[in-house]
C-alpha positions as CSV (number, residue, x, y, z in Angstrom):
1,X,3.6,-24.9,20.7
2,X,4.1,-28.0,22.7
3,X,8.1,-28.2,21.7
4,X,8.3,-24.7,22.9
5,X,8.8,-25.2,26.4
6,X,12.4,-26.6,25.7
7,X,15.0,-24.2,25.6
8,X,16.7,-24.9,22.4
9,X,14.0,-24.7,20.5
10,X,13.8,-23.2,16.8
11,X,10.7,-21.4,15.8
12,X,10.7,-21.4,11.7
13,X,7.9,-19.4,9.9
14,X,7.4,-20.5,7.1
15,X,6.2,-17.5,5.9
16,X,7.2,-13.6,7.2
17,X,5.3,-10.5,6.4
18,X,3.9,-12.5,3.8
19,X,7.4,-13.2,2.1
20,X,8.3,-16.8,2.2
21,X,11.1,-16.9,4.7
22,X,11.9,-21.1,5.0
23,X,11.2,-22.5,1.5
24,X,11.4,-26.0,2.7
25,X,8.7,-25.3,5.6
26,X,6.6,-23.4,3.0
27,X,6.6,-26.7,0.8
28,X,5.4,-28.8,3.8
29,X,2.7,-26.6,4.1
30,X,1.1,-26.5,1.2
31,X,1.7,-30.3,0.6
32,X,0.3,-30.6,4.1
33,X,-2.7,-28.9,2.4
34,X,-3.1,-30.9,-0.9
35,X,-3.2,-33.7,2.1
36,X,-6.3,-32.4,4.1
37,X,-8.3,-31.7,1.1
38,X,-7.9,-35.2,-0.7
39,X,-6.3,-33.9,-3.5
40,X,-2.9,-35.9,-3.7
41,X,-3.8,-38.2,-6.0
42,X,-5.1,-35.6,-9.1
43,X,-3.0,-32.9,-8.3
44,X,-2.3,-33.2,-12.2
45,X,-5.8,-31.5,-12.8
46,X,-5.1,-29.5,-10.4
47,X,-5.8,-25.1,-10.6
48,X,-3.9,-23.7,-7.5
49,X,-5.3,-20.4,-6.8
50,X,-2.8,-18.5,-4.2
51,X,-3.3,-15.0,-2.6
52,X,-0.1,-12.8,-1.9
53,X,0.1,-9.5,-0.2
54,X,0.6,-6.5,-2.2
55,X,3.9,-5.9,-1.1
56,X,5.5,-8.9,-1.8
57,X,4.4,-9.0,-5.6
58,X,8.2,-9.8,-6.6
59,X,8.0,-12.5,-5.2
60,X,4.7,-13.6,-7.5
61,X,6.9,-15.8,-10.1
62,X,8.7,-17.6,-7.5
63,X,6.0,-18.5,-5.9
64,X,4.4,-20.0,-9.0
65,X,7.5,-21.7,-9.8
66,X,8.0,-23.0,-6.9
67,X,4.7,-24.4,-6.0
68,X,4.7,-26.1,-10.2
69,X,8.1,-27.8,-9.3
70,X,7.0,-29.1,-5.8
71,X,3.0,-30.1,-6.5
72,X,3.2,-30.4,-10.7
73,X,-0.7,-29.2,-10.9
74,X,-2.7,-28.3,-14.3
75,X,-1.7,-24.6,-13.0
76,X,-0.9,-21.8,-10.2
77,X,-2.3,-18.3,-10.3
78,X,-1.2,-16.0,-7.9
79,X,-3.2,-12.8,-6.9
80,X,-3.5,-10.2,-4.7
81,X,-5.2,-12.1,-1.6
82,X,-7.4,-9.5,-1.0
83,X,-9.5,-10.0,-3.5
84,X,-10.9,-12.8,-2.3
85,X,-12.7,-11.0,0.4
86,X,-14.2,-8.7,-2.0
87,X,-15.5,-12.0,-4.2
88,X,-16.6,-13.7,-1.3
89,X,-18.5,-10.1,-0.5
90,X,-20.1,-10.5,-3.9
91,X,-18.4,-7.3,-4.6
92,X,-16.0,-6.1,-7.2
93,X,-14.9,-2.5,-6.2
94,X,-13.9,-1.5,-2.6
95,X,-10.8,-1.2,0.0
96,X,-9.8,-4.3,1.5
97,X,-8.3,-4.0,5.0
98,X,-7.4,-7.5,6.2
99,X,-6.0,-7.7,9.2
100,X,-3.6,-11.1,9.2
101,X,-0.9,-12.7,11.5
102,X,2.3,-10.9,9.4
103,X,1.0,-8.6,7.9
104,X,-2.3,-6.3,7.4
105,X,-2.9,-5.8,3.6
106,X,-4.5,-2.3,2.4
107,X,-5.7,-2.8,-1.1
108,X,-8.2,-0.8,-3.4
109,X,-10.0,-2.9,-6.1
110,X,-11.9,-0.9,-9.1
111,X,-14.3,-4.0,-10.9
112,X,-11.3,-6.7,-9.0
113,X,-8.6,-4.8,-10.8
114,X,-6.0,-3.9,-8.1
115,X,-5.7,0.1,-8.1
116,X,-3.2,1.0,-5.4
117,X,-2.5,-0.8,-2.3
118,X,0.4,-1.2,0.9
119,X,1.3,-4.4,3.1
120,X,1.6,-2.8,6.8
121,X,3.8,-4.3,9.0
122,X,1.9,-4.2,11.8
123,X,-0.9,-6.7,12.3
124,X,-2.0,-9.6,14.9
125,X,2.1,-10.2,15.8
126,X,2.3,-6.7,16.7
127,X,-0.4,-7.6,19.5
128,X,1.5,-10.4,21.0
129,X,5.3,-9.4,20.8
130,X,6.4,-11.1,23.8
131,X,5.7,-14.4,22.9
132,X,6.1,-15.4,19.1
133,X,3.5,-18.1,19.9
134,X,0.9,-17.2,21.7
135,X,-1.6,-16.5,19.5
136,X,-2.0,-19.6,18.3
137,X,-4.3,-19.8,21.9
138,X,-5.7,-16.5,21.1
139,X,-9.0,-17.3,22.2
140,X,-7.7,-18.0,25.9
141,X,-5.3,-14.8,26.0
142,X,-7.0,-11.0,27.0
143,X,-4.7,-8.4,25.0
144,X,-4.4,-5.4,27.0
145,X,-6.6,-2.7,25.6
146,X,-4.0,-0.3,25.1
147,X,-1.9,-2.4,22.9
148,X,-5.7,-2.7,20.3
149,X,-6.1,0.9,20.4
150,X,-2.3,1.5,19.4
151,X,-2.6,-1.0,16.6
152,X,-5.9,0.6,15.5
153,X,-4.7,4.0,15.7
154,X,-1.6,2.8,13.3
155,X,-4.4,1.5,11.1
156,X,-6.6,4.0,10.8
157,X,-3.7,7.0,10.2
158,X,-2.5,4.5,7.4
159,X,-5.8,4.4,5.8
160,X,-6.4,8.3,6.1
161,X,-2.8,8.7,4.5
162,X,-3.8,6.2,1.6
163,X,-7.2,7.8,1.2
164,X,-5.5,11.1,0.3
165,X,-4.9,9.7,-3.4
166,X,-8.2,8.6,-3.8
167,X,-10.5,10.6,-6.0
168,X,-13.8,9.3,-4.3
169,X,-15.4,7.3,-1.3
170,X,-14.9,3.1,-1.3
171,X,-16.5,0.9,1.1
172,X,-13.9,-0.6,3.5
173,X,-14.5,-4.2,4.0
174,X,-12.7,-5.5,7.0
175,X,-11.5,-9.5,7.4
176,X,-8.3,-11.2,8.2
177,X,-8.2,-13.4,11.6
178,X,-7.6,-10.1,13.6
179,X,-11.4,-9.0,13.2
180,X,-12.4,-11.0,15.6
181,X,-10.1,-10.1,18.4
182,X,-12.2,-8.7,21.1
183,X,-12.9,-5.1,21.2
184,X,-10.6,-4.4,17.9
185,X,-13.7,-3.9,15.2
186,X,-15.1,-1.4,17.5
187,X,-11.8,0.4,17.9
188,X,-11.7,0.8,14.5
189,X,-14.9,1.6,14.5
190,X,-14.3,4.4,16.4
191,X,-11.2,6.0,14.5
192,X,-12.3,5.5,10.9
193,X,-15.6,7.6,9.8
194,X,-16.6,5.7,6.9
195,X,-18.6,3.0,5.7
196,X,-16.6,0.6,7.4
197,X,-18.1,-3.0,6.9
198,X,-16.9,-6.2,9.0
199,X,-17.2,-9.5,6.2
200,X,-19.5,-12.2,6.8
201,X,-16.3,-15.1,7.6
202,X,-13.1,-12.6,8.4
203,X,-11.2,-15.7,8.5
204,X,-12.3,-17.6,5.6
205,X,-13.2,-14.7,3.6
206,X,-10.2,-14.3,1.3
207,X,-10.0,-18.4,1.1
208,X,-13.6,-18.5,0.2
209,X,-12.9,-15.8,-2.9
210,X,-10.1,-17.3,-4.5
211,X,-12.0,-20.5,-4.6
212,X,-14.9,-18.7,-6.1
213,X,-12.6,-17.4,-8.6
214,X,-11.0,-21.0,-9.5
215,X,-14.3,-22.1,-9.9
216,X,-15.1,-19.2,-12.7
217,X,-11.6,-19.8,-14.6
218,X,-11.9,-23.4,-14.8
219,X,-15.8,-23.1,-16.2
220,X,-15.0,-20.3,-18.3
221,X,-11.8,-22.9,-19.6
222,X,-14.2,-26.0,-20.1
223,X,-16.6,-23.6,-22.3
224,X,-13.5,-22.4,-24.4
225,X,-12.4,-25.9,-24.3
226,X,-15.9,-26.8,-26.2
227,X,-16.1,-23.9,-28.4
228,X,-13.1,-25.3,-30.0
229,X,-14.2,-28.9,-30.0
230,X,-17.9,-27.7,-31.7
């Protein structure tokens, strides 16, 4: 943010509509992770549990590949993120709409099986178009309230659209950082007539669920582990 005031500077993203874009950046970032959590010195043991949007699911062996050649941990599972809101939810069967920085994902889970699902390129970016960085100070930028209402009206025909090949009613759990932008929620509120439910942690949700769920492979491994041994 600070480097951006010079005029030949460089944005890399890492990471675009939830496709990795700069492989090298993408590394730094999730060894920048290992760092903050305190994991660098047993990342042997470790079980890296990754979320990836539904559109880029080709991308799902590279990932893991990648991520064993740069970290070397135990293992890597990637997933659909989404359902990491619905385990964080304590739920197992809904629509996911997360609203994220690249992308917003659209995802129906039946008992944390994904069903059907689309990555929409329009999400918290689409908001701030005119300057690639400024929603990194979101909190002190007002978004003008025809720009939310165009976003949510992108939204809601999307889901209406995706509905269509549904056979019954889901619960619609709503995270991603976007949630929280003022005035958005009730937008949505406003355009989508069903049981629309805002998650405890938007943010943290899906981050929260795939921990839960490396929690219940690596107990479910340890009691396998002594089976065998008794």
């Amino acid at each position: 943010k600070k480097m951006s005031v010079y005029p030949d500077t460089v944005l890399v993203r890492a990471v675009l509509e939830g496709k990795i874009a700069e492989e090298r950046a993408f590394v730094a970032i999730i060894r920048e992770a290992v760092r903050n959590l305190g994991c660098e010195r047993d990342i042997g043991s470790l079980l890296i549990v990754m979320g990836l949007p539904y559109g880029a699911a080709l991308q799902k062996k590279q990932l893991e590949r990648l991520v064993e050649r740069s970290l070397r941990p135990r293992k890597v599972l990637v997933i659909p993120q989404s359902i990491g809101t619905l385990l964080a939810e304590d739920a197992r069967t809904g629509i996911v709409l997360s609203i994220g920085h690249g992308t917003t994902e659209l995802v129906l889970f039946e008992n944390l099986k994904p069903v059907s699902g689309i990555s929409i390129p329009q999400a918290c970016d689409y908001l701030y178009d005119e300057d690639d960085l400024a929603y990194i100070d979101w909190e002190k930028n007002t978004i003008d309230k025809k720009k939310i209402n165009s976003l949510t009206g992108i939204l809601s025909n999307k889901l209406a659209a995706f509905k269509t090949r549904l056979n019954k009613p889901y619960k619609i759990y709503l995270s991603g950082g976007g949630a929280l932008i003022t005035g958005l929620y009730e937008s949505l509120q406003g355009k989508i007539p069903d049981n629309l439910i805002l998650v405890k942690d938007p943010v943290y949700s899906n981050a929260t669920g795939l921990y839960k769920l490396g929690q219940i492979i690596s107990n479910t491994e340890g009691q396998q582990v002594t089976h065998r041994q008794q």
